[in-house]
Short mmCIF file of N, CA and C in Angstrom, two decimals:
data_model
loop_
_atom_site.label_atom_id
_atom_site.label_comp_id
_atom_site.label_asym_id
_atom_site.label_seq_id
_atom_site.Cartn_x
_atom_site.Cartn_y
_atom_site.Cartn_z
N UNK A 23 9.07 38.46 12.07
CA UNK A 23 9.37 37.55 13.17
C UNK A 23 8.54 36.28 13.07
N UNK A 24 6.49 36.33 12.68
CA UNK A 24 6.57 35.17 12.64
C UNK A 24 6.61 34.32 11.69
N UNK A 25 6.97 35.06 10.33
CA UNK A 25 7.54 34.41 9.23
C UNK A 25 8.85 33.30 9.48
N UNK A 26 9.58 34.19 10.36
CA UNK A 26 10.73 33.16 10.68
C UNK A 26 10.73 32.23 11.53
N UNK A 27 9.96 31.76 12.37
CA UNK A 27 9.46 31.31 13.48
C UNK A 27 8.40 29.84 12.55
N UNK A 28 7.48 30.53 11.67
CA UNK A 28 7.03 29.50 10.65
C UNK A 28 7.91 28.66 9.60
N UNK A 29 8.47 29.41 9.34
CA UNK A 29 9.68 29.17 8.61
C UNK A 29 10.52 27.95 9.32
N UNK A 30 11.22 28.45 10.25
CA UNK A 30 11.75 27.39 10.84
C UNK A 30 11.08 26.43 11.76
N UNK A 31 9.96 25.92 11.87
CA UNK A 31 8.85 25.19 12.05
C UNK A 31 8.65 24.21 11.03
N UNK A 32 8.81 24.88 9.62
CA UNK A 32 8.54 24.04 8.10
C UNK A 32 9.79 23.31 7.91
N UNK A 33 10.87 23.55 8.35
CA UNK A 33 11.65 23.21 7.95
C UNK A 33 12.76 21.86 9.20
N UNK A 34 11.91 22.14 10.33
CA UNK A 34 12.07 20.81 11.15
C UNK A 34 11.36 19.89 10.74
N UNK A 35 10.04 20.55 10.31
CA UNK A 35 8.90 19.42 9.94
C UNK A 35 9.71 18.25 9.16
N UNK A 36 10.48 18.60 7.76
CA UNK A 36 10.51 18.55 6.96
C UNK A 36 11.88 17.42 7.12
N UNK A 37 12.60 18.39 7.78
CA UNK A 37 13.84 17.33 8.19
C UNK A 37 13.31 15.71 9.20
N UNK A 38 13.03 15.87 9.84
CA UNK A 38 12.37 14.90 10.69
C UNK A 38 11.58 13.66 9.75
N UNK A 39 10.67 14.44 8.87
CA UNK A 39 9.62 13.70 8.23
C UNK A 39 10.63 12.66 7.25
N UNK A 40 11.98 13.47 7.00
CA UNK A 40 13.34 12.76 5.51
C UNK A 40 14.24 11.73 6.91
N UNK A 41 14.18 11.98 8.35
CA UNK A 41 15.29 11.92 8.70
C UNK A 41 13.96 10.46 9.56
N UNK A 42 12.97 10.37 9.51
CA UNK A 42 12.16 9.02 10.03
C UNK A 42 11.50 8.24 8.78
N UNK A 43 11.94 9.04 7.72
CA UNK A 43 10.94 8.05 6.74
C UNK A 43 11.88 6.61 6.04
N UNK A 44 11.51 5.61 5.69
CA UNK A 44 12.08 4.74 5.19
C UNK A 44 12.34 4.09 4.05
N UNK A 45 13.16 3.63 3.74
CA UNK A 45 13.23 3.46 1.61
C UNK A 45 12.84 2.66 1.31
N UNK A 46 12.03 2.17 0.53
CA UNK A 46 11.03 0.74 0.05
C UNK A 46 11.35 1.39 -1.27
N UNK A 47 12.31 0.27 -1.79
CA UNK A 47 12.25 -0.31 -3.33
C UNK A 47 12.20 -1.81 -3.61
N UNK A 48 11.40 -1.69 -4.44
CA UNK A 48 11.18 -3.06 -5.42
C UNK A 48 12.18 -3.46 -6.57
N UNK A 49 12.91 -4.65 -6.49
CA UNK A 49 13.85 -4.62 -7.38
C UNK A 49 14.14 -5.74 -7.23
N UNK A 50 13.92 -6.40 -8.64
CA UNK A 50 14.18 -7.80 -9.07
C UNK A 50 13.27 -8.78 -8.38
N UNK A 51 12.30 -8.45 -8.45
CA UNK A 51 11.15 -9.42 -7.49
C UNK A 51 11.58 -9.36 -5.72
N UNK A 52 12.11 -8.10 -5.63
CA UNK A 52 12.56 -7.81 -3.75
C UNK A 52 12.07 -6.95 -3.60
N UNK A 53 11.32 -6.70 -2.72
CA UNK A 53 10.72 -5.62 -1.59
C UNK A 53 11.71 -5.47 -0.81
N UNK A 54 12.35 -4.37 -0.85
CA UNK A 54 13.60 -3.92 0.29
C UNK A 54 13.20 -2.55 0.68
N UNK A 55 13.45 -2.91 2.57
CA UNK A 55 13.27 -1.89 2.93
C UNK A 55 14.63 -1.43 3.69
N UNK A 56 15.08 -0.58 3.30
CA UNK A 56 16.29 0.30 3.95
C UNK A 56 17.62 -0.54 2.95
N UNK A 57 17.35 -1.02 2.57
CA UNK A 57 18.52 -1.92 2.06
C UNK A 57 18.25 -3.84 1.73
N UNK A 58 17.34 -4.10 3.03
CA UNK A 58 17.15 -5.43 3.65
C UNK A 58 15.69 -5.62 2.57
N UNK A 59 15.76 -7.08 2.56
CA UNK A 59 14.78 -8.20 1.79
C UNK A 59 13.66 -8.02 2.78
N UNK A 60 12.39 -7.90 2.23
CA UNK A 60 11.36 -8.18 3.57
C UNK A 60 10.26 -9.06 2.99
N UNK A 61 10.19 -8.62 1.68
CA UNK A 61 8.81 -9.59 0.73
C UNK A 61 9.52 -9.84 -0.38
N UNK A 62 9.09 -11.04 -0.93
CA UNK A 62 8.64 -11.02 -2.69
C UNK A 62 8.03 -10.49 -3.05
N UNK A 63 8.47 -9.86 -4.68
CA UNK A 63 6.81 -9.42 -5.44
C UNK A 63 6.62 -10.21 -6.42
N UNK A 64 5.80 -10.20 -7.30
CA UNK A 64 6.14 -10.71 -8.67
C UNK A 64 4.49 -9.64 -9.18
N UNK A 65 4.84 -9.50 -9.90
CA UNK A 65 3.61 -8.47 -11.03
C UNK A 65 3.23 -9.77 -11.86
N UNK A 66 2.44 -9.31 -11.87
CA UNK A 66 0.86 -10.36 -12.65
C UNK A 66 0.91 -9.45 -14.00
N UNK A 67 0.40 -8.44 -13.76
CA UNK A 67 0.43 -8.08 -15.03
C UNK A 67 0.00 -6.31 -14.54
N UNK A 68 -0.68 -5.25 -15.36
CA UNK A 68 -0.16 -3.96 -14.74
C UNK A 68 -1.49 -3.71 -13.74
N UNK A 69 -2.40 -4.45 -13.62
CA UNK A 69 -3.09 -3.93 -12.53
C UNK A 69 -3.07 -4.92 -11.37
N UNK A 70 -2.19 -5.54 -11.53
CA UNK A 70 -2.00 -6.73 -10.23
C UNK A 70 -0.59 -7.24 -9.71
N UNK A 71 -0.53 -7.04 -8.34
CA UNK A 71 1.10 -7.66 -7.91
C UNK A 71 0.59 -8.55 -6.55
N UNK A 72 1.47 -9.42 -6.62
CA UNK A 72 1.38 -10.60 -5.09
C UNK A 72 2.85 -9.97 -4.08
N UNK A 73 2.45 -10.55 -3.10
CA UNK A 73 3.30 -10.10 -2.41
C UNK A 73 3.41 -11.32 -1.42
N UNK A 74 4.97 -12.03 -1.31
CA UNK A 74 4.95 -13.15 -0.62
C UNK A 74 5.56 -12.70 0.71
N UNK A 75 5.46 -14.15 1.59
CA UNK A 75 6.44 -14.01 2.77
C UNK A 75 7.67 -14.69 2.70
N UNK A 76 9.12 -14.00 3.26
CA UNK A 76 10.11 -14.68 3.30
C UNK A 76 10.09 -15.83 4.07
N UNK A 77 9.08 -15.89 5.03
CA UNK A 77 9.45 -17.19 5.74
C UNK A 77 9.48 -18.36 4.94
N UNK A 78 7.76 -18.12 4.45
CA UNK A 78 8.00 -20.18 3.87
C UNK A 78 6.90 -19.71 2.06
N UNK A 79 7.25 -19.04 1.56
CA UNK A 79 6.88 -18.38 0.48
C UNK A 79 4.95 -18.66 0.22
N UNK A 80 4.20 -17.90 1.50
CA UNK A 80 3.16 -18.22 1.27
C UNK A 80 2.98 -16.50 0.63
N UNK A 81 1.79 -16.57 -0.13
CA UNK A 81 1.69 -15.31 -1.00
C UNK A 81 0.68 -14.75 0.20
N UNK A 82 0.88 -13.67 0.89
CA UNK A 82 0.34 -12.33 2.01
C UNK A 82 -0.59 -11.09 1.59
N UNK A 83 -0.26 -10.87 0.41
CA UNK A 83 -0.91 -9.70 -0.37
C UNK A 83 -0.98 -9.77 -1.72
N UNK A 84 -2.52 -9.82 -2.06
CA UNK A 84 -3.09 -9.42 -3.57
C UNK A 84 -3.16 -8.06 -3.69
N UNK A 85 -2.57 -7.46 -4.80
CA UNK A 85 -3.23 -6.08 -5.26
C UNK A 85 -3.60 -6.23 -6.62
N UNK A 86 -5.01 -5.52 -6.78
CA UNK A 86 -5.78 -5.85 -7.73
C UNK A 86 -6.57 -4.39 -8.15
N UNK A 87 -6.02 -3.77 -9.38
CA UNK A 87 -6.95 -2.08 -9.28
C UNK A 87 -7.63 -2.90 -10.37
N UNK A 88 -9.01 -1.76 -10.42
CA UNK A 88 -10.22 -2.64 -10.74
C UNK A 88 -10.23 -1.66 -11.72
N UNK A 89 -11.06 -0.76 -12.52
CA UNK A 89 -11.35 -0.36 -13.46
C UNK A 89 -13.11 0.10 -13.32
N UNK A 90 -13.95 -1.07 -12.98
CA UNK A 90 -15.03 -1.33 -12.55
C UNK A 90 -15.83 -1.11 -13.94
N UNK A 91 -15.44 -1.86 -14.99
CA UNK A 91 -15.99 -2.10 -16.37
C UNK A 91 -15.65 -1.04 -17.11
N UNK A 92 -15.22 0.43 -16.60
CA UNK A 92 -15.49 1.75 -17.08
C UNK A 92 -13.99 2.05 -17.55
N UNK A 93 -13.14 1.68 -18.44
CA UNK A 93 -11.92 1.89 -18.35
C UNK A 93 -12.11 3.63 -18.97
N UNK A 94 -12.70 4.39 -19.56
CA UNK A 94 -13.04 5.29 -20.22
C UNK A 94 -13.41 6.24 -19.13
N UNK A 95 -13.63 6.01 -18.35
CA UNK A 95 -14.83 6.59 -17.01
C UNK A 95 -13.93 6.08 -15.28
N UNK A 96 -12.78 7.53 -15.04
CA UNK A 96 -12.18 6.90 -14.32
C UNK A 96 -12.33 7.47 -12.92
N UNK A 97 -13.54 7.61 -12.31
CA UNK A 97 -13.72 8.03 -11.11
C UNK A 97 -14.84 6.81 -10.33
N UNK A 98 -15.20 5.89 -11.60
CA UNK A 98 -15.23 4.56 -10.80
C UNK A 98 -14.58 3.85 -10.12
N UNK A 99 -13.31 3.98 -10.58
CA UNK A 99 -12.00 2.76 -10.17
C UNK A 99 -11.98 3.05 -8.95
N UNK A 100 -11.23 1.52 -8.15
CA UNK A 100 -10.85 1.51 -7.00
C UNK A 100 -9.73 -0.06 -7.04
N UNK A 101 -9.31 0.20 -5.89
CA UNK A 101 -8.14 -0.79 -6.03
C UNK A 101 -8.99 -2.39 -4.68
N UNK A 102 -8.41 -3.04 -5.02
CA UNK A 102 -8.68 -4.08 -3.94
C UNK A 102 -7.05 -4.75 -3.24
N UNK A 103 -7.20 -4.42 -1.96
CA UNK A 103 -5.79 -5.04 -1.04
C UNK A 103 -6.46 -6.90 -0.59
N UNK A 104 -6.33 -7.72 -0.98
CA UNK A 104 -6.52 -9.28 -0.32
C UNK A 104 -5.29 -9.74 0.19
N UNK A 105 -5.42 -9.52 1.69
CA UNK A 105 -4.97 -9.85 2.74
C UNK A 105 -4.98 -11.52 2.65
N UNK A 106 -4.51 -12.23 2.08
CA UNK A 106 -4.91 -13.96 2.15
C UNK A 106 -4.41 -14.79 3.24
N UNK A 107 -3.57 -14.45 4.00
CA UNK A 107 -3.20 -15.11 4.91
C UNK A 107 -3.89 -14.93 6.26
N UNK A 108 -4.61 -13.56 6.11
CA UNK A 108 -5.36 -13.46 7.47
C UNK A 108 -6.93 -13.25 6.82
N UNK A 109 -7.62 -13.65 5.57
CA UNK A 109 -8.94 -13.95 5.07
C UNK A 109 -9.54 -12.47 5.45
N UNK A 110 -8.85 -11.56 4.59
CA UNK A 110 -9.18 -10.17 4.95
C UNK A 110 -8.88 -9.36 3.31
N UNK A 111 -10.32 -8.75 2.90
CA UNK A 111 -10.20 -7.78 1.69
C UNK A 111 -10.63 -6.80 1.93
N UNK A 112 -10.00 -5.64 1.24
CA UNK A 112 -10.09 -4.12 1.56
C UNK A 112 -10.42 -3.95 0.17
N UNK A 113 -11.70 -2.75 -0.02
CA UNK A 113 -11.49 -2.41 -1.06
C UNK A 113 -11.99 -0.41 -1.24
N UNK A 114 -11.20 0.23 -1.53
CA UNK A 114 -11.41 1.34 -1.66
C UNK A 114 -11.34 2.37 -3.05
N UNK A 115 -11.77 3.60 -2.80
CA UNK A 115 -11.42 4.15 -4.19
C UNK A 115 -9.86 5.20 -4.21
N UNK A 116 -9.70 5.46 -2.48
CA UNK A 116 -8.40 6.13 -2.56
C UNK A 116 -7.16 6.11 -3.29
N UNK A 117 -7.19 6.42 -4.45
CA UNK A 117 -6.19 5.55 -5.13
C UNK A 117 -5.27 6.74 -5.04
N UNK A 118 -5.46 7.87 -4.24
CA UNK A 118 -3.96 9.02 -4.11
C UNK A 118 -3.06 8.62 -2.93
N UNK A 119 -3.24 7.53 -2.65
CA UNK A 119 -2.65 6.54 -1.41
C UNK A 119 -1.46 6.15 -2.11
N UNK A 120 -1.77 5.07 -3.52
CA UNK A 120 -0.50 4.88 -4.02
C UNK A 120 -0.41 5.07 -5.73
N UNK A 121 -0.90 6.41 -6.00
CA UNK A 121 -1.16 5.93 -7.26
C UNK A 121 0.33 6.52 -7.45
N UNK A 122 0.65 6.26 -8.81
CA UNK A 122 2.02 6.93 -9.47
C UNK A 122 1.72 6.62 -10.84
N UNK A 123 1.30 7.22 -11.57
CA UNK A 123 1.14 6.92 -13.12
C UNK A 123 1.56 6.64 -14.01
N UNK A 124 1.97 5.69 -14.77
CA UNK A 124 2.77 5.20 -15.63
C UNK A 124 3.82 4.08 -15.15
N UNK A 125 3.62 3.90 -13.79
CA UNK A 125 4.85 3.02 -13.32
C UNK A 125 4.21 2.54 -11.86
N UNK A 126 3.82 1.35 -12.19
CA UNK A 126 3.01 0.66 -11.04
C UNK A 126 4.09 0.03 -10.29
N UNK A 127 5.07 -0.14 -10.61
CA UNK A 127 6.06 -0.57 -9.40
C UNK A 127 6.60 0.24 -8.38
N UNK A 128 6.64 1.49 -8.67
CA UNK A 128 6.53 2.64 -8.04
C UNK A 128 4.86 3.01 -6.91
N UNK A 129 4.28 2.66 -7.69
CA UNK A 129 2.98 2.67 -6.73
C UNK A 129 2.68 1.75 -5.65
N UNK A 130 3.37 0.47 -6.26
CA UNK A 130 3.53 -0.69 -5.12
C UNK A 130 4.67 -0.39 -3.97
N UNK A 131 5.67 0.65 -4.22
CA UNK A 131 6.57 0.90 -3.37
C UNK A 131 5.39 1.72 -2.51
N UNK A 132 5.05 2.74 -2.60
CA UNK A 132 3.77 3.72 -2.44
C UNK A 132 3.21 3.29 -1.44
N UNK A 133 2.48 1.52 -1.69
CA UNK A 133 1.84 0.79 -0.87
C UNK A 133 2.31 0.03 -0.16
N UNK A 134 3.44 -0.32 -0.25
CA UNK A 134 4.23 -0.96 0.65
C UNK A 134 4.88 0.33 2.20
N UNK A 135 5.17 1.44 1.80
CA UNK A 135 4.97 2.14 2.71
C UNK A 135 4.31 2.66 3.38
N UNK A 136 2.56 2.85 2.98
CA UNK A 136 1.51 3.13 3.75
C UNK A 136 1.17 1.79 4.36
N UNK A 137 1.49 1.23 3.90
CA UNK A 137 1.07 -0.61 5.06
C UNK A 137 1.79 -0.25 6.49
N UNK A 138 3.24 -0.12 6.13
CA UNK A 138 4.34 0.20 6.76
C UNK A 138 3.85 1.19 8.21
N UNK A 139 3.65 2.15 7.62
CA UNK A 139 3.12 3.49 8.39
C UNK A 139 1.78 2.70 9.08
N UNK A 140 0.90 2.11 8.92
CA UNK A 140 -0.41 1.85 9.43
C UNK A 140 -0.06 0.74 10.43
N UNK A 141 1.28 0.13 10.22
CA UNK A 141 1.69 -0.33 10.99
C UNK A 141 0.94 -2.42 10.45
N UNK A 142 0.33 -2.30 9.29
CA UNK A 142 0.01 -3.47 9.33
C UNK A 142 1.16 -4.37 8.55
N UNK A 143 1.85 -4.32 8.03
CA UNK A 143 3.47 -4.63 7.65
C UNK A 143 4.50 -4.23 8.98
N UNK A 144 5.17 -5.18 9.51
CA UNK A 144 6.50 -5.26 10.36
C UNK A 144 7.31 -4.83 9.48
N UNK A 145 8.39 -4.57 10.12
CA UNK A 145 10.17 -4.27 9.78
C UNK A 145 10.62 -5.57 9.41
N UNK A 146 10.18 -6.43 9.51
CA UNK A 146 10.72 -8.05 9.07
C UNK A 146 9.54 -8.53 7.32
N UNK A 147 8.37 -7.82 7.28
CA UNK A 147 7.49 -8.43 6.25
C UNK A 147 6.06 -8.79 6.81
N UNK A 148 6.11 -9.20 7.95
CA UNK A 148 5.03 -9.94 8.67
C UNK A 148 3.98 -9.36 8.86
N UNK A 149 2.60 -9.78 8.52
CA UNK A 149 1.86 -8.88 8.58
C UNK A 149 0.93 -9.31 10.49
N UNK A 150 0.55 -8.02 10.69
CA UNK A 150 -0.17 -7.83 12.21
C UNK A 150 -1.85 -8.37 12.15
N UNK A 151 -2.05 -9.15 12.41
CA UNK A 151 -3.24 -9.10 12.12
C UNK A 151 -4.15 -8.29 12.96
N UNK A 152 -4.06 -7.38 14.08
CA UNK A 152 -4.83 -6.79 14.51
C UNK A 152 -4.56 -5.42 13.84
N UNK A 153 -3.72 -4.85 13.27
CA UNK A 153 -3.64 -3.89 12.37
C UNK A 153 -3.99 -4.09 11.39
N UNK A 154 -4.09 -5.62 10.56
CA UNK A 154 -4.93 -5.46 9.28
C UNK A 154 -6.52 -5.27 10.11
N UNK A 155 -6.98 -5.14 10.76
CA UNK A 155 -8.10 -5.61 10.90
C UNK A 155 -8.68 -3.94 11.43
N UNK A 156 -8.03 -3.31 12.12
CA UNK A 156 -7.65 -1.67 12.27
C UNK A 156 -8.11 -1.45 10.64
N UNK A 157 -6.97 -1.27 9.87
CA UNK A 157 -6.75 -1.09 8.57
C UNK A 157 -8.00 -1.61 7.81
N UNK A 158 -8.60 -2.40 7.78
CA UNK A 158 -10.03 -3.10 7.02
C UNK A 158 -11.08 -2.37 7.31
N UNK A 159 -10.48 -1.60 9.28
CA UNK A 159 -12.42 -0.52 9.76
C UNK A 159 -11.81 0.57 9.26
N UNK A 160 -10.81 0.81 8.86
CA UNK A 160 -10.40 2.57 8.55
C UNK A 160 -10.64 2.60 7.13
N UNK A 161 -10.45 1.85 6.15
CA UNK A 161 -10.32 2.28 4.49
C UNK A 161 -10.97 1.08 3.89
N UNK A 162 -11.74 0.37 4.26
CA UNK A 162 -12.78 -0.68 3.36
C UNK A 162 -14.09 0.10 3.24
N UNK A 163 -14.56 0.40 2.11
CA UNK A 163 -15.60 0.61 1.08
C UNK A 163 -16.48 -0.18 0.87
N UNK A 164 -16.60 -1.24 0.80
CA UNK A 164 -17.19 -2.55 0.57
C UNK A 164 -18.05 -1.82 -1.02
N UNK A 165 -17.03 -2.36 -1.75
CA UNK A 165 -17.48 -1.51 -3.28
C UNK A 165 -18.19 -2.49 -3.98
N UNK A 166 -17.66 -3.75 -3.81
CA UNK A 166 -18.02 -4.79 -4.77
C UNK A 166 -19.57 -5.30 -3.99
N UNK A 167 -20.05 -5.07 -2.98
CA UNK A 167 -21.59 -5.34 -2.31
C UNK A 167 -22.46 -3.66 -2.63
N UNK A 168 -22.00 -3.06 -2.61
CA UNK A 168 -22.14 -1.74 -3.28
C UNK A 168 -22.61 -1.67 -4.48
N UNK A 169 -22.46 -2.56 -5.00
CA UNK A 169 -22.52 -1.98 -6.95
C UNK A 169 -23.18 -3.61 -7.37
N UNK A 170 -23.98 -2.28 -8.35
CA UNK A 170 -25.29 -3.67 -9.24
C UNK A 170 -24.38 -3.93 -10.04
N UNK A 171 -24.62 -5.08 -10.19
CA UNK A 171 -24.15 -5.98 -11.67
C UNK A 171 -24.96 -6.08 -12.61
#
């Protein structure tokens, strides 16, 4: 009995979690969410993507994974989020947030939906600035004041 009772508990979870979550793909320099345009991307190269605004194409988001000299030695790394439009950098080592291995455009989808969820990305692109600023006391590290050079 409470096998089935758990059981069907796991399996509302589950529906709910497919039946509220939302589709963020990247494709052709588009951030689309559900279907709809919300950002530019353009990839820099594989450890870096910008992320613009549709309004008047100011660039909103740097992502930048670091390495931290140690490419050999990978429990240094951490990624850096630069917020540029609201003069705000995050930098952490969580990288099971968006990592996806072998395919960083996939990881940027990753991160484009935990923005999403934290609520510091709108349904339109726009970023909140009192949620980036939420978002900066919840997951900033301050790695780079952290570490000798």
């Amino acid at each position: 009995m409470a096998v089935n009772k758990i059981l069907a508990f796991f399996l509302l979870m589950i529906s709910c979690n497919l039946y509220f979550s939302q589709d963020v793909t990247i494709k052709d320099d588009k951030v689309l969410l559900d279907g709809k345009q919300i950002l530019k991307a353009e990839k820099i190269n594989v450890a870096q993507y910008s992320f613009f605004s549709m309004k008047n194409d100011d660039e909103v988001l740097l992502y930048r994974y670091m390495d931290n000299e140690t490419p050999s030695y990978v429990s240094d790394d951490y990624f850096i989020l630069n917020f540029l439009t609201e003069k705000v950098k995050v930098e952490s080592t969580d990288i099971g947030k968006i990592a996806n291995f072998m395919n960083s455009k996939k990881g940027m989808e990753k991160l484009v939906k935990w923005l999403l969820k934290e609520r510091v990305i709108n349904q339109e692109g726009e970023l909140n600035p009192d949620r980036v600023a939420i978002f900066k006391d919840k997951y900033n590290e301050n790695i780079t004041e952290r570490t000798l050079r």
